[in-house]
Tab-separated table of C-alpha atoms and ligand atoms in Angstrom:
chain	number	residue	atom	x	y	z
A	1	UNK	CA	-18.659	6.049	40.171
A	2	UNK	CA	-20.760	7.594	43.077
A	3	UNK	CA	-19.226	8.574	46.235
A	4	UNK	CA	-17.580	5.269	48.437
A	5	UNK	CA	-19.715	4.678	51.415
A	6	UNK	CA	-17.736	3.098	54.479
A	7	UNK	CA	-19.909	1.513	56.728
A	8	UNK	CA	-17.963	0.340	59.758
A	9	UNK	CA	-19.483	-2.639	61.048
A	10	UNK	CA	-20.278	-2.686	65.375
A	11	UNK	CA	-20.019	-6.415	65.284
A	12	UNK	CA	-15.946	-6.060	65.711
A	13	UNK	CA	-16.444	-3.340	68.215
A	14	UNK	CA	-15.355	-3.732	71.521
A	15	UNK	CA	-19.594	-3.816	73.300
A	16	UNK	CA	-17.842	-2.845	76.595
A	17	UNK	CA	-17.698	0.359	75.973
A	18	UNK	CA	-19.601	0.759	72.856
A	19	UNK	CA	-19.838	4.513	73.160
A	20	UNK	CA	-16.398	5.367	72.827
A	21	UNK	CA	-16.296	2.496	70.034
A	22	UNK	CA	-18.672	4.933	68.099
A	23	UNK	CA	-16.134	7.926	68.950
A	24	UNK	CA	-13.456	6.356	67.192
A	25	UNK	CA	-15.409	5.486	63.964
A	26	UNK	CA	-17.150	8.826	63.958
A	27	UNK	CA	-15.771	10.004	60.166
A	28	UNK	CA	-17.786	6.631	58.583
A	29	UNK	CA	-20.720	7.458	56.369
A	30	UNK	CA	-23.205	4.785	58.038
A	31	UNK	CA	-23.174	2.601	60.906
A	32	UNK	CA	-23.214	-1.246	59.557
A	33	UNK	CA	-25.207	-3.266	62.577
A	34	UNK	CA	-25.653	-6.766	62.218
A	35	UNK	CA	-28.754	-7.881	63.364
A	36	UNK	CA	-28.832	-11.966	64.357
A	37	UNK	CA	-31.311	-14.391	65.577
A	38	UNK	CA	-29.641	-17.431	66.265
A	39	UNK	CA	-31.813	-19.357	63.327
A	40	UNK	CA	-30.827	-17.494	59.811
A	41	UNK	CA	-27.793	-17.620	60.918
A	42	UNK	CA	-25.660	-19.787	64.194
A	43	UNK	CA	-25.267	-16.283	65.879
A	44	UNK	CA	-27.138	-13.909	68.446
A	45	UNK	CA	-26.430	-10.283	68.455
A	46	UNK	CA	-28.248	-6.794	68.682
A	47	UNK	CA	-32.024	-6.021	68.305
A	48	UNK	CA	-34.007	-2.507	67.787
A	49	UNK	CA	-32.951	-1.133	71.344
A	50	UNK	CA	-29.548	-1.590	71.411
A	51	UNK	CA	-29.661	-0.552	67.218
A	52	UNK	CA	-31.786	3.072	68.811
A	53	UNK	CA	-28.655	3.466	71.244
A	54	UNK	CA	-26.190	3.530	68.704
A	55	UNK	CA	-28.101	5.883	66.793
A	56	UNK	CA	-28.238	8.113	69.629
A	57	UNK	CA	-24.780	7.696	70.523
A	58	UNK	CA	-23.017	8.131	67.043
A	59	UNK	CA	-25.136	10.852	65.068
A	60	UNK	CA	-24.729	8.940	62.018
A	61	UNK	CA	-27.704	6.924	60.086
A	62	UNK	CA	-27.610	3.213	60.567
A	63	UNK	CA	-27.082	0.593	57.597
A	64	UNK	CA	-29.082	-2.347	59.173
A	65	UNK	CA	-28.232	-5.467	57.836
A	66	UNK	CA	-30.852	-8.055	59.411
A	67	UNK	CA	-29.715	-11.799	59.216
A	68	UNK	CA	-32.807	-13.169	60.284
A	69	UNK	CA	-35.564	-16.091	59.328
A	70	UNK	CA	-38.909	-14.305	58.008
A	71	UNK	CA	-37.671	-10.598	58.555
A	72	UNK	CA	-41.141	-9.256	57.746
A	73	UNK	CA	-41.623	-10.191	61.500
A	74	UNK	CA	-39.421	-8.005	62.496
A	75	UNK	CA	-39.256	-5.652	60.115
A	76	UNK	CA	-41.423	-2.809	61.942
A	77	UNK	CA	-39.053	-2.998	65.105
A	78	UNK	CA	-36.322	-1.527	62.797
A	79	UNK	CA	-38.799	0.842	60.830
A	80	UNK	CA	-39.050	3.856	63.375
A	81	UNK	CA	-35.467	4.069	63.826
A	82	UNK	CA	-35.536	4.762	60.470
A	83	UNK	CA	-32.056	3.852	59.394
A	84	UNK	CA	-30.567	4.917	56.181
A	85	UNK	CA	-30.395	1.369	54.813
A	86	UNK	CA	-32.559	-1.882	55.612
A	87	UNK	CA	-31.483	-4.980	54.415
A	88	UNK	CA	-33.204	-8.234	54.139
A	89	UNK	CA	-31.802	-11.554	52.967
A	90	UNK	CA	-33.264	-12.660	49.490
A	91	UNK	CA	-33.293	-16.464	50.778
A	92	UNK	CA	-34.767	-15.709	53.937
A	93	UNK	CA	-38.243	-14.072	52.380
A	94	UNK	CA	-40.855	-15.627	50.682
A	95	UNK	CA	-42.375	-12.261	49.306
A	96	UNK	CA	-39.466	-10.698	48.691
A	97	UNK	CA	-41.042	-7.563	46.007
A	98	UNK	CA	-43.720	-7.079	49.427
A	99	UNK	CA	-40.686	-6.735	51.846
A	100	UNK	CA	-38.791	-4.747	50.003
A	101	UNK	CA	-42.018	-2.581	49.023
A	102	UNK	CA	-43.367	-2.063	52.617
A	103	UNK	CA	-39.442	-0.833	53.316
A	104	UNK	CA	-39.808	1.773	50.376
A	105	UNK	CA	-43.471	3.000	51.974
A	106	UNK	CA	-41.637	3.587	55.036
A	107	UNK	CA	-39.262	6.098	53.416
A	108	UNK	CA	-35.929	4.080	53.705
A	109	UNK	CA	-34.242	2.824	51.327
A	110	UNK	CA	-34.144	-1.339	50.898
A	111	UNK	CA	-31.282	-3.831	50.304
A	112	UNK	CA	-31.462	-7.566	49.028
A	113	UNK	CA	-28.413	-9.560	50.866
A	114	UNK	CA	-27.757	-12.549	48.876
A	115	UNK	CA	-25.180	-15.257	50.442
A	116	UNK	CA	-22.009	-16.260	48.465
A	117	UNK	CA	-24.216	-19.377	46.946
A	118	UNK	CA	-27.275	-17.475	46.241
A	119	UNK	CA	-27.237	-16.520	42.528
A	120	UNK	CA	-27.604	-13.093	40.901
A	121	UNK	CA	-30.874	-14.292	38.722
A	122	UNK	CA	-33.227	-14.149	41.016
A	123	UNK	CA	-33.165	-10.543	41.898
A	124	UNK	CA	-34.178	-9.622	37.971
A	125	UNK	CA	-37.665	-8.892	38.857
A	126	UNK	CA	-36.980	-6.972	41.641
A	127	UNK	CA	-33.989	-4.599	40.514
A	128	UNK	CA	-36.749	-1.664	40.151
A	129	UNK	CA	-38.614	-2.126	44.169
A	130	UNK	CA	-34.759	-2.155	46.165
A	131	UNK	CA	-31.380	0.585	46.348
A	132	UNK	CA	-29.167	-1.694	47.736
A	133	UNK	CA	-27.577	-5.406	46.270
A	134	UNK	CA	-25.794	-6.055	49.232
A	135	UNK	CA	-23.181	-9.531	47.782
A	136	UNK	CA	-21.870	-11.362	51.259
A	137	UNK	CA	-18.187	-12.414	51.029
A	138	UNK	CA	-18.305	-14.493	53.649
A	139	UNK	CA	-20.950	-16.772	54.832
A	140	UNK	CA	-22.735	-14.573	57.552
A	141	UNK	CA	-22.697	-14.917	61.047
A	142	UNK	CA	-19.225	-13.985	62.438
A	143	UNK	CA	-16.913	-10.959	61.666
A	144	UNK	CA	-13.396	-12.053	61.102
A	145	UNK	CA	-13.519	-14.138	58.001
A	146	UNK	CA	-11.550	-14.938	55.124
A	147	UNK	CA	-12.963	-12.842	51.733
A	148	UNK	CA	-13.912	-15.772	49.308
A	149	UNK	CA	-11.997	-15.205	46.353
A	150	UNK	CA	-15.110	-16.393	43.654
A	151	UNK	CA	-17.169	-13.380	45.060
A	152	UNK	CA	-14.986	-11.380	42.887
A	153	UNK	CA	-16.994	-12.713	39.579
A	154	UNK	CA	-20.250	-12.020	41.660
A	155	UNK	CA	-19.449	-8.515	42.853
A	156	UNK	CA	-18.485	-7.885	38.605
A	157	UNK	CA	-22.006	-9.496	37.384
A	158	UNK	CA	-23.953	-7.466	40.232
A	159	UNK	CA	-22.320	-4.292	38.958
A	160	UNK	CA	-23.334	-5.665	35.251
A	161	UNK	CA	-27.021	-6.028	36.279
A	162	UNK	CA	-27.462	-2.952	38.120
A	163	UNK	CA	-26.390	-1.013	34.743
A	164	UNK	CA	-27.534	2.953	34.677
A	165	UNK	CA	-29.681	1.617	37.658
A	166	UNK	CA	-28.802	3.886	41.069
A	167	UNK	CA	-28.742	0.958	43.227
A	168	UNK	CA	-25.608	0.756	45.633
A	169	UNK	CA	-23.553	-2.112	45.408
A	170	UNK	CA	-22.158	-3.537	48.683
A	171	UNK	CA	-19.531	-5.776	50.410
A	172	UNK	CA	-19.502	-7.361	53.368
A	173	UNK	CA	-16.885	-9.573	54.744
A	174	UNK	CA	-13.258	-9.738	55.295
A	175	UNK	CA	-12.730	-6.256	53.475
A	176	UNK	CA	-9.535	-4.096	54.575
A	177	UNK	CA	-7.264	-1.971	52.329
A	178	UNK	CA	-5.342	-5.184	51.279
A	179	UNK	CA	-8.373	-6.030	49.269
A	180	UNK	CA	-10.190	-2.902	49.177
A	181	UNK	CA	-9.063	-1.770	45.597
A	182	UNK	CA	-9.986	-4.973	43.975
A	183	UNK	CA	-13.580	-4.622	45.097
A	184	UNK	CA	-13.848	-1.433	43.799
A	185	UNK	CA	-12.992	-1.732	40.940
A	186	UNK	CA	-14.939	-5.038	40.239
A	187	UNK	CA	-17.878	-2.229	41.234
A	188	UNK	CA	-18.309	-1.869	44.705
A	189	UNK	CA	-19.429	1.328	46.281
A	190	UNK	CA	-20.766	0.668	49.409
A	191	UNK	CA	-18.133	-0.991	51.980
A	192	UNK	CA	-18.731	-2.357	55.162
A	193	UNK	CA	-15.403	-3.864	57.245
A	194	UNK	CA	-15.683	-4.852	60.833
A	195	UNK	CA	-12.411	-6.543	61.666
A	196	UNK	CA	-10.070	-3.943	59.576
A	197	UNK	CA	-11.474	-0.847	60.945
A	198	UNK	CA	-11.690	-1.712	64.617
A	199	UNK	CA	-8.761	-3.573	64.957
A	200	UNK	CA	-6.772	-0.046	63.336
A	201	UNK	CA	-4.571	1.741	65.779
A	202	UNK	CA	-6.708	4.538	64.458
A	203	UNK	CA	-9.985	3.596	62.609
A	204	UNK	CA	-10.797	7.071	61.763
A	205	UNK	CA	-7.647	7.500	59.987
A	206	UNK	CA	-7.881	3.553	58.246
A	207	UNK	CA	-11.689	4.977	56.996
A	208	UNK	CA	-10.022	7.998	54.974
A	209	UNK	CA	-7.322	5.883	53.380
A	210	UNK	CA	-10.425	3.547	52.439
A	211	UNK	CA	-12.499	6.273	51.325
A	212	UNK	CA	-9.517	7.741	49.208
A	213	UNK	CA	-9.174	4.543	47.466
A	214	UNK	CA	-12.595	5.261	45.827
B	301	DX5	C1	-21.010	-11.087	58.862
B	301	DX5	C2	-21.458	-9.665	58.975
B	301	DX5	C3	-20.433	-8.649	58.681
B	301	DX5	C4	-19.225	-8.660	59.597
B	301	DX5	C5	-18.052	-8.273	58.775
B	301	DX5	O1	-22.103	-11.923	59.040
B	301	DX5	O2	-22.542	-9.423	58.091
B	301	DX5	O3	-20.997	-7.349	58.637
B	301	DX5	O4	-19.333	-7.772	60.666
B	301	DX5	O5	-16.917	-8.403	59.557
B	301	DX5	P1	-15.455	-8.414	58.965
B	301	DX5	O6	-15.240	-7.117	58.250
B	301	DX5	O7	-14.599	-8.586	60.160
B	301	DX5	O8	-15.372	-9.593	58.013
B	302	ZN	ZN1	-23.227	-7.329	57.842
């Protein structure tokens, strides 16, 4: 398997001081930063600028995860920050292959985000234009939330459709160690966990023990 990725997700970060929040995940491979716009999903939280801060502040290349209607109208907001990861919803674009191409021309590397109800099949044509399947265990929108349990069979059949492919496989939602190993070895290589890594007495420490499990 390649390398675990932890991607420590801002959206459980304490915004008040979201400097030192940085500080204490500053051993995670990517920044996870959850980009809402109260449509896509019943949530509001960071655009570009605040997305360019936290680049400045932590030193460590952003995994932007945008949970927005029609991202291609945002998409060049997000492009000069050039994050390590951009990730669109597959039900929220109508031209998917163009989205994920006009990502690729930009030099970053492009994720498909596909809800717990969205099914594997229709991201068959595409597996050759994206590096990321990113499989949501929760319903987006909030940090906090209970793992569903049937994403297990989903994260197994992404890992069976990617094949020799090197395309990342993420998680998102209600991930901590408790369920950390089961993911992994259902294929997961790419982590993100809000809730579990902020809430840790010490996140920095609660990212090696995650990273170890891979
Ligand atoms: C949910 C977001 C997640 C969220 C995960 O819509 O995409 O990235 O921050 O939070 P936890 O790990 O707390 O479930
Ligand atoms: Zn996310």
């Amino acid at each position: 398997m390649d390398k675990l990725l932890i991607c420590p997700s801002i959206l459980a970060a304490d915004f008040r001081n979201l400097a030192a929040e940085l500080g204490r995940v500053a051993n995670a491979d990517y920044i996870h930063v959850d980009v809402m716009d109260g449509h896509y999903v019943p949530n509001l939280t960071f655009g570009p600028m605040v997305a360019r801060a936290v680049q400045d502040v932590a030193d460590i290349p952003l995994d932007v995860h945008l949970m927005v209607t029609n991202p291609d109208e945002c998409l060049e907001l997000f492009v000069p920050l050039r994050p390590g990861f951009l990730t669109v919803h597959y039900e929220a674009c109508t031209h998917l292959q163009r989205t994920l191409a006009r990502i690729r021309e930009a030099g970053i590397k492009a994720g498909v985000a596909l809800n717990p109800h969205t099914p594997l099949a229709g991201l068959e044509y595409v597996l050759d234009d994206l590096d990321l399947i990113l499989v949501m265990t929760v319903n987006p929108g909030y940090g906090g939330q209970e793992f569903i349990p049937s994403m297990e069979q989903k994260i197994a059949a992404a890992r069976r459709l990617i094949g020799s492919r090197r395309i990342r496989l993420q998680v998102d939602g209600g991930i901590s160690l408790d369920n950390l190993n089961r993911v992994v070895s259902l294929g997961a290589d790419t982590i993100v966990a809000g809730s579990a890594v902020f809430q840790a007495a010490d996140p920095m420490a609660y990212i090696d023990k995650m990273r170890a499990i891979g």
